[in-house]
PDB file of C-alpha atoms in Angstrom:
ATOM      1  CA  MET Y 312      -0.046  -0.020  -0.284  1.00  0.00           C
ATOM      2  CA  GLU Y 313       1.285   2.962  -0.721  1.00  0.00           C
ATOM      3  CA  GLU Y 314       2.090   5.736   2.485  1.00  0.00           C
ATOM      4  CA  GLN Y 315      -0.645   7.873   2.107  1.00  0.00           C
ATOM      5  CA  LYS Y 316      -2.618   5.292   1.706  1.00  0.00           C
ATOM      6  CA  LEU Y 317      -1.669   3.624   4.810  1.00  0.00           C
ATOM      7  CA  ARG Y 318      -0.936   5.970   6.606  1.00  0.00           C
ATOM      8  CA  GLU Y 319      -4.695   7.077   5.912  1.00  0.00           C
ATOM      9  CA  PHE Y 320      -5.806   3.216   6.892  1.00  0.00           C
ATOM     10  CA  ILE Y 321      -3.645   3.154  10.671  1.00  0.00           C
ATOM     11  CA  CYS Y 322      -6.579   5.678  11.250  1.00  0.00           C
ATOM     12  CA  GLU Y 323      -9.038   4.426  10.600  1.00  0.00           C
ATOM     13  CA  ILE Y 324      -8.017   0.858  12.018  1.00  0.00           C
ATOM     14  CA  GLY Y 325      -7.449   2.869  15.234  1.00  0.00           C
ATOM     15  CA  ARG Y 326     -11.584   4.838  14.636  1.00  0.00           C
ATOM     16  CA  ASN Y 327     -12.694   0.778  14.224  1.00  0.00           C
ATOM     17  CA  ILE Y 328     -10.947   0.143  18.105  1.00  0.00           C
ATOM     18  CA  TRP Y 329     -11.898   2.987  19.298  1.00  0.00           C
ATOM     19  CA  GLU Y 330     -15.580   2.778  18.589  1.00  0.00           C
ATOM     20  CA  ARG Y 331     -15.930  -0.942  19.483  1.00  0.00           C
ATOM     21  CA  GLN Y 332     -14.222   0.469  22.685  1.00  0.00           C
ATOM     22  CA  MET Y 333     -11.529  -1.736  22.551  1.00  0.00           C
ATOM     23  CA  VAL Y 334      -9.632   0.850  23.744  1.00  0.00           C
ATOM     24  CA  ALA Y 335     -10.420   3.896  25.947  1.00  0.00           C
ATOM     25  CA  ALA Y 336      -9.092   7.494  26.465  1.00  0.00           C
ATOM     26  CA  ASN Y 337      -5.066   7.101  24.624  1.00  0.00           C
ATOM     27  CA  ASP Y 338      -4.947   3.229  25.025  1.00  0.00           C
ATOM     28  CA  GLY Y 339      -3.180   1.185  22.109  1.00  0.00           C
ATOM     29  CA  ASN Y 340      -1.182   1.459  18.758  1.00  0.00           C
ATOM     30  CA  ILE Y 341      -0.609   0.454  15.855  1.00  0.00           C
ATOM     31  CA  THR Y 342       1.714  -0.629  13.200  1.00  0.00           C
ATOM     32  CA  ALA Y 343       2.009  -1.208   9.682  1.00  0.00           C
ATOM     33  CA  LYS Y 344       4.834  -1.948   7.454  1.00  0.00           C
ATOM     34  CA  LEU Y 345       5.757   0.438   4.283  1.00  0.00           C
ATOM     35  CA  ALA Y 346       7.197  -1.884   0.990  1.00  0.00           C
ATOM     36  CA  ASP Y 347      10.349  -0.658   1.854  1.00  0.00           C
ATOM     37  CA  GLY Y 348      10.454  -2.462   5.041  1.00  0.00           C
ATOM     38  CA  ASN Y 349       9.919   0.664   6.790  1.00  0.00           C
ATOM     39  CA  ILE Y 350       7.570   0.832  10.148  1.00  0.00           C
ATOM     40  CA  LEU Y 351       5.101   3.508  10.452  1.00  0.00           C
ATOM     41  CA  CYS Y 352       4.143   3.862  14.077  1.00  0.00           C
ATOM     42  CA  THR Y 353       1.086   5.512  16.007  1.00  0.00           C
ATOM     43  CA  PRO Y 354       1.749   8.143  18.408  1.00  0.00           C
ATOM     44  CA  THR Y 355       2.119   8.212  22.473  1.00  0.00           C
ATOM     45  CA  GLY Y 356      -0.873  10.106  23.877  1.00  0.00           C
ATOM     46  CA  VAL Y 357      -3.452  10.356  21.162  1.00  0.00           C
ATOM     47  CA  SER Y 358      -6.775   8.786  21.207  1.00  0.00           C
ATOM     48  CA  LYS Y 359      -7.004   5.791  18.394  1.00  0.00           C
ATOM     49  CA  GLY Y 360     -10.615   7.505  17.401  1.00  0.00           C
ATOM     50  CA  TYR Y 361      -8.659  10.888  16.460  1.00  0.00           C
ATOM     51  CA  LEU Y 362      -5.399   9.914  14.740  1.00  0.00           C
ATOM     52  CA  GLU Y 363      -4.073  12.118  11.965  1.00  0.00           C
ATOM     53  CA  PRO Y 364      -1.541  10.321   9.332  1.00  0.00           C
ATOM     54  CA  ASP Y 365       0.729  13.383   9.786  1.00  0.00           C
ATOM     55  CA  MET Y 366       0.716  12.039  14.077  1.00  0.00           C
ATOM     56  CA  LEU Y 367       2.828   8.887  12.599  1.00  0.00           C
ATOM     57  CA  THR Y 368       6.429   8.530  12.838  1.00  0.00           C
ATOM     58  CA  LYS Y 369       8.236   6.305  10.521  1.00  0.00           C
ATOM     59  CA  MET Y 370      11.353   4.392  11.952  1.00  0.00           C
ATOM     60  CA  THR Y 371      13.093   1.245  10.727  1.00  0.00           C
ATOM     61  CA  VAL Y 372      12.561  -2.412  12.006  1.00  0.00           C
ATOM     62  CA  ASP Y 373      15.181  -1.647  14.520  1.00  0.00           C
ATOM     63  CA  GLY Y 374      13.578   1.469  16.274  1.00  0.00           C
ATOM     64  CA  GLU Y 375      15.625   3.877  14.528  1.00  0.00           C
ATOM     65  CA  ILE Y 376      13.210   7.268  13.295  1.00  0.00           C
ATOM     66  CA  VAL Y 377      13.849   7.515   9.273  1.00  0.00           C
ATOM     67  CA  GLU Y 378      11.342  10.525   9.954  1.00  0.00           C
ATOM     68  CA  PRO Y 379       9.257  11.654  12.804  1.00  0.00           C
ATOM     69  CA  ALA Y 380       5.752  12.391  12.668  1.00  0.00           C
ATOM     70  CA  PRO Y 381       5.218  15.860  10.610  1.00  0.00           C
ATOM     71  CA  SER Y 382       3.399  16.695  13.550  1.00  0.00           C
ATOM     72  CA  GLY Y 383       5.641  16.625  16.104  1.00  0.00           C
ATOM     73  CA  HIS Y 384       4.042  13.761  18.057  1.00  0.00           C
ATOM     74  CA  LYS Y 385       6.401  11.173  20.054  1.00  0.00           C
ATOM     75  CA  PRO Y 386       5.749   7.530  18.747  1.00  0.00           C
ATOM     76  CA  THR Y 387       4.133   5.597  21.339  1.00  0.00           C
ATOM     77  CA  SER Y 388       6.517   3.573  24.071  1.00  0.00           C
ATOM     78  CA  GLU Y 389       5.208   0.677  23.422  1.00  0.00           C
ATOM     79  CA  VAL Y 390       5.979  -0.323  19.946  1.00  0.00           C
ATOM     80  CA  LYS Y 391       8.907  -2.107  21.220  1.00  0.00           C
ATOM     81  CA  MET Y 392       6.988  -5.216  21.261  1.00  0.00           C
ATOM     82  CA  HIS Y 393       5.836  -4.517  17.641  1.00  0.00           C
ATOM     83  CA  LEU Y 394       9.055  -3.990  16.464  1.00  0.00           C
ATOM     84  CA  ARG Y 395      10.365  -7.264  17.496  1.00  0.00           C
ATOM     85  CA  MET Y 396       7.356  -9.096  15.974  1.00  0.00           C
ATOM     86  CA  TYR Y 397       8.507  -7.943  12.212  1.00  0.00           C
ATOM     87  CA  ARG Y 398      12.214  -8.640  13.521  1.00  0.00           C
ATOM     88  CA  ALA Y 399      11.236 -11.907  14.406  1.00  0.00           C
ATOM     89  CA  ASN Y 400       8.699 -12.705  11.257  1.00  0.00           C
ATOM     90  CA  PRO Y 401       9.438 -10.942   8.443  1.00  0.00           C
ATOM     91  CA  ASP Y 402       5.895 -11.896   7.037  1.00  0.00           C
ATOM     92  CA  ILE Y 403       4.302  -9.608  10.007  1.00  0.00           C
ATOM     93  CA  GLY Y 404       2.810  -6.451   7.582  1.00  0.00           C
ATOM     94  CA  GLY Y 405       0.919  -5.327  10.852  1.00  0.00           C
ATOM     95  CA  CYS Y 406       0.542  -5.243  14.670  1.00  0.00           C
ATOM     96  CA  VAL Y 407      -2.521  -3.879  16.781  1.00  0.00           C
ATOM     97  CA  HIS Y 408      -2.415  -3.801  20.857  1.00  0.00           C
ATOM     98  CA  ALA Y 409      -5.764  -2.662  22.046  1.00  0.00           C
ATOM     99  CA  HIS Y 410      -7.786  -3.598  25.674  1.00  0.00           C
ATOM    100  CA  PRO Y 411     -10.421  -5.392  24.465  1.00  0.00           C
ATOM    101  CA  ILE Y 412     -12.868  -5.551  27.649  1.00  0.00           C
ATOM    102  CA  TYR Y 413     -13.752  -9.252  27.564  1.00  0.00           C
ATOM    103  CA  GLY Y 414     -10.532 -10.337  25.985  1.00  0.00           C
ATOM    104  CA  THR Y 415      -8.851  -8.324  29.086  1.00  0.00           C
ATOM    105  CA  VAL Y 416     -10.868  -9.589  31.111  1.00  0.00           C
ATOM    106  CA  PHE Y 417      -9.131 -13.211  30.321  1.00  0.00           C
ATOM    107  CA  ALA Y 418      -5.812 -11.442  30.425  1.00  0.00           C
ATOM    108  CA  ILE Y 419      -6.068  -9.987  34.271  1.00  0.00           C
ATOM    109  CA  LYS Y 420      -7.428 -13.680  35.184  1.00  0.00           C
ATOM    110  CA  GLY Y 421      -4.430 -15.112  33.219  1.00  0.00           C
ATOM    111  CA  GLU Y 422      -6.229 -17.629  31.135  1.00  0.00           C
ATOM    112  CA  PRO Y 423      -5.674 -18.256  27.799  1.00  0.00           C
ATOM    113  CA  LEU Y 424      -8.696 -18.995  25.329  1.00  0.00           C
ATOM    114  CA  VAL Y 425      -8.069 -22.070  24.050  1.00  0.00           C
ATOM    115  CA  LYS Y 426     -11.626 -24.472  24.644  1.00  0.00           C
ATOM    116  CA  LYS Y 427     -12.551 -24.825  21.129  1.00  0.00           C
ATOM    117  CA  MET Y 428     -16.123 -24.233  20.895  1.00  0.00           C
ATOM    118  CA  MET Y 429     -17.372 -23.487  17.109  1.00  0.00           C
ATOM    119  CA  PRO Y 430     -15.545 -23.995  14.240  1.00  0.00           C
ATOM    120  CA  GLU Y 431     -15.067 -20.762  12.490  1.00  0.00           C
ATOM    121  CA  SER Y 432     -13.227 -20.032  15.339  1.00  0.00           C
ATOM    122  CA  VAL Y 433     -10.921 -23.490  14.991  1.00  0.00           C
ATOM    123  CA  ILE Y 434     -10.470 -22.962  11.352  1.00  0.00           C
ATOM    124  CA  ALA Y 435      -9.342 -19.091  12.233  1.00  0.00           C
ATOM    125  CA  MET Y 436      -7.779 -19.015  15.495  1.00  0.00           C
ATOM    126  CA  PRO Y 437      -7.495 -22.384  17.328  1.00  0.00           C
ATOM    127  CA  GLU Y 438      -5.549 -21.178  20.370  1.00  0.00           C
ATOM    128  CA  ILE Y 439      -5.048 -17.175  21.836  1.00  0.00           C
ATOM    129  CA  PRO Y 440      -2.135 -18.503  23.804  1.00  0.00           C
ATOM    130  CA  LEU Y 441      -1.026 -15.564  27.371  1.00  0.00           C
ATOM    131  CA  ALA Y 442       1.743 -13.957  26.752  1.00  0.00           C
ATOM    132  CA  PRO Y 443       3.810 -13.452  30.677  1.00  0.00           C
ATOM    133  CA  TYR Y 444       3.209 -10.149  32.392  1.00  0.00           C
ATOM    134  CA  ALA Y 445       5.839  -7.610  31.513  1.00  0.00           C
ATOM    135  CA  THR Y 446       5.690  -4.316  32.353  1.00  0.00           C
ATOM    136  CA  PRO Y 447       4.197  -2.273  30.156  1.00  0.00           C
ATOM    137  CA  SER Y 448       6.687  -0.309  27.223  1.00  0.00           C
ATOM    138  CA  THR Y 449      10.064  -2.797  27.962  1.00  0.00           C
ATOM    139  CA  GLU Y 450      11.412  -4.902  26.273  1.00  0.00           C
ATOM    140  CA  GLY Y 451      10.204  -7.472  28.951  1.00  0.00           C
ATOM    141  CA  VAL Y 452       6.877  -7.613  27.024  1.00  0.00           C
ATOM    142  CA  ALA Y 453       8.426  -7.699  23.715  1.00  0.00           C
ATOM    143  CA  ASP Y 454      10.177 -11.165  25.081  1.00  0.00           C
ATOM    144  CA  SER Y 455       6.727 -12.366  26.375  1.00  0.00           C
ATOM    145  CA  CYS Y 456       4.861 -12.555  23.262  1.00  0.00           C
ATOM    146  CA  GLU Y 457       8.411 -13.487  20.465  1.00  0.00           C
ATOM    147  CA  PRO Y 458       7.507 -16.914  21.058  1.00  0.00           C
ATOM    148  CA  PHE Y 459       4.038 -16.552  19.591  1.00  0.00           C
ATOM    149  CA  ALA Y 460       5.211 -14.469  16.102  1.00  0.00           C
ATOM    150  CA  HIS Y 461       5.084 -17.633  13.966  1.00  0.00           C
ATOM    151  CA  LYS Y 462       2.532 -20.136  14.866  1.00  0.00           C
ATOM    152  CA  TYR Y 463      -0.108 -18.100  15.973  1.00  0.00           C
ATOM    153  CA  THR Y 464      -1.652 -14.373  14.913  1.00  0.00           C
ATOM    154  CA  ALA Y 465      -2.674 -12.380  18.798  1.00  0.00           C
ATOM    155  CA  CYS Y 466      -2.083 -13.416  22.218  1.00  0.00           C
ATOM    156  CA  LEU Y 467      -3.175 -11.689  25.205  1.00  0.00           C
ATOM    157  CA  LEU Y 468      -1.007  -9.999  27.957  1.00  0.00           C
ATOM    158  CA  GLU Y 469      -1.627 -11.239  30.664  1.00  0.00           C
ATOM    159  CA  GLN Y 470      -2.895  -8.368  32.833  1.00  0.00           C
ATOM    160  CA  HIS Y 471      -2.742  -5.978  30.592  1.00  0.00           C
ATOM    161  CA  GLY Y 472      -4.705  -6.278  27.309  1.00  0.00           C
ATOM    162  CA  ALA Y 473      -4.125  -8.118  23.550  1.00  0.00           C
ATOM    163  CA  PHE Y 474      -1.758  -8.148  20.947  1.00  0.00           C
ATOM    164  CA  SER Y 475      -2.939  -8.892  17.280  1.00  0.00           C
ATOM    165  CA  TRP Y 476      -0.368  -9.208  13.948  1.00  0.00           C
ATOM    166  CA  GLY Y 477      -0.784 -10.502  10.569  1.00  0.00           C
ATOM    167  CA  LYS Y 478       0.894  -9.943   6.994  1.00  0.00           C
ATOM    168  CA  THR Y 479      -1.427  -7.291   6.589  1.00  0.00           C
ATOM    169  CA  LEU Y 480      -2.584  -4.812   9.140  1.00  0.00           C
ATOM    170  CA  MET Y 481      -5.953  -5.935   8.234  1.00  0.00           C
ATOM    171  CA  ASP Y 482      -5.475  -9.474   8.747  1.00  0.00           C
ATOM    172  CA  ALA Y 483      -4.073  -7.849  12.221  1.00  0.00           C
ATOM    173  CA  TYR Y 484      -7.201  -5.954  12.876  1.00  0.00           C
ATOM    174  CA  LEU Y 485      -9.562  -9.136  11.926  1.00  0.00           C
ATOM    175  CA  SER Y 486      -7.698 -11.279  14.392  1.00  0.00           C
ATOM    176  CA  MET Y 487      -7.754  -8.501  16.999  1.00  0.00           C
ATOM    177  CA  GLU Y 488     -11.774  -8.534  16.370  1.00  0.00           C
ATOM    178  CA  ARG Y 489     -11.432 -12.304  16.312  1.00  0.00           C
ATOM    179  CA  LEU Y 490     -10.151 -12.601  20.024  1.00  0.00           C
ATOM    180  CA  GLU Y 491     -12.837 -10.487  21.535  1.00  0.00           C
ATOM    181  CA  TYR Y 492     -15.408 -11.963  20.108  1.00  0.00           C
ATOM    182  CA  THR Y 493     -13.947 -15.600  21.359  1.00  0.00           C
ATOM    183  CA  ALA Y 494     -13.672 -14.144  24.948  1.00  0.00           C
ATOM    184  CA  LYS Y 495     -17.163 -13.152  24.972  1.00  0.00           C
ATOM    185  CA  MET Y 496     -18.658 -16.061  23.601  1.00  0.00           C
ATOM    186  CA  THR Y 497     -16.127 -18.243  26.063  1.00  0.00           C
ATOM    187  CA  LEU Y 498     -17.327 -15.903  29.270  1.00  0.00           C
ATOM    188  CA  LEU Y 499     -21.115 -15.919  27.908  1.00  0.00           C
ATOM    189  CA  ALA Y 500     -21.421 -19.588  27.712  1.00  0.00           C
ATOM    190  CA  ARG Y 501     -19.393 -19.886  30.776  1.00  0.00           C
ATOM    191  CA  LEU Y 502     -21.888 -17.814  32.965  1.00  0.00           C
ATOM    192  CA  ILE Y 503     -25.211 -20.094  31.315  1.00  0.00           C
ATOM    193  CA  GLN Y 504     -22.870 -23.425  32.693  1.00  0.00           C
ATOM    194  CA  GLY Y 505     -22.985 -23.964  28.774  1.00  0.00           C
ATOM    195  CA  GLU Y 506     -19.076 -24.066  27.400  1.00  0.00           C
ATOM    196  CA  ARG Y 507     -18.893 -27.192  25.268  1.00  0.00           C
ATOM    197  CA  GLU Y 508     -15.703 -28.620  22.563  1.00  0.00           C
ATOM    198  CA  LEU Y 509     -16.335 -29.846  19.448  1.00  0.00           C
ATOM    199  CA  PRO Y 510     -15.823 -33.720  19.301  1.00  0.00           C
ATOM    200  CA  GLN Y 511     -12.162 -34.433  18.971  1.00  0.00           C
ATOM    201  CA  ASP Y 512     -12.064 -35.763  15.409  1.00  0.00           C
ATOM    202  CA  GLU Y 513     -14.556 -32.758  13.960  1.00  0.00           C
ATOM    203  CA  ILE Y 514     -12.105 -30.373  15.863  1.00  0.00           C
ATOM    204  CA  GLN Y 515      -8.759 -32.332  14.255  1.00  0.00           C
ATOM    205  CA  LYS Y 516     -11.017 -32.171  10.433  1.00  0.00           C
ATOM    206  CA  LEU Y 517     -11.473 -28.103  10.809  1.00  0.00           C
ATOM    207  CA  ILE Y 518      -7.495 -27.965  11.954  1.00  0.00           C
ATOM    208  CA  GLY Y 519      -7.068 -29.800   8.640  1.00  0.00           C
ATOM    209  CA  MET Y 520      -8.894 -26.888   6.603  1.00  0.00           C
ATOM    210  CA  ARG Y 521      -7.338 -24.018   7.758  1.00  0.00           C
ATOM    211  CA  ALA Y 522      -4.636 -24.824   5.096  1.00  0.00           C
ATOM    212  CA  GLN Y 523      -7.258 -24.305   2.152  1.00  0.00           C
ATOM    213  CA  TYR Y 524      -7.949 -20.747   3.679  1.00  0.00           C
ATOM    214  CA  GLY Y 525      -4.211 -19.587   3.651  1.00  0.00           C
ATOM    215  CA  LEU Y 526      -4.187 -20.348   6.881  1.00  0.00           C
TER     216      LEU Y 526
END
């Protein structure tokens, strides 16, 4: 995607996660990779519902600033976990960090989402692991997420929130939506004592179908 369009798309994704109440106040951060390998990063201290294209910083995957935000805004301090994922898996093209309410409830509890209750979820995202707690904005968070860079497309951040990634920024956003939907479905099913996993043979069949969807 051409740079200006990608800047605008990052702002659109920011509005989406804000409108869906996946973030509050100035929470959350978004990054996306340009064709030249550089990264566009959202600013610190700005609501994701009110982002503007000129608020984004351009940097290398090693964190060196290539072009400061024209608006003068500084990049999010949590960019470290994003950059680590780009370095760990060069196929990643976008990352989203948010605090979706239901997903964050499970992150606070310290419980990964692993129940296989619905065909679409088994195909799209069979498991959502839990990254062990680390202080936000430190390399510790990057350390806890990096092991998931290849096998998964999202994880819960223990007592913090959620993080998703994908080949494109849209893929990363859809993974965040799926994570939150799965968390909400799990909680509601649990409230009516209705958690039921699919039969094991059906689970294996569905997992086997992931390849035909490019997963």
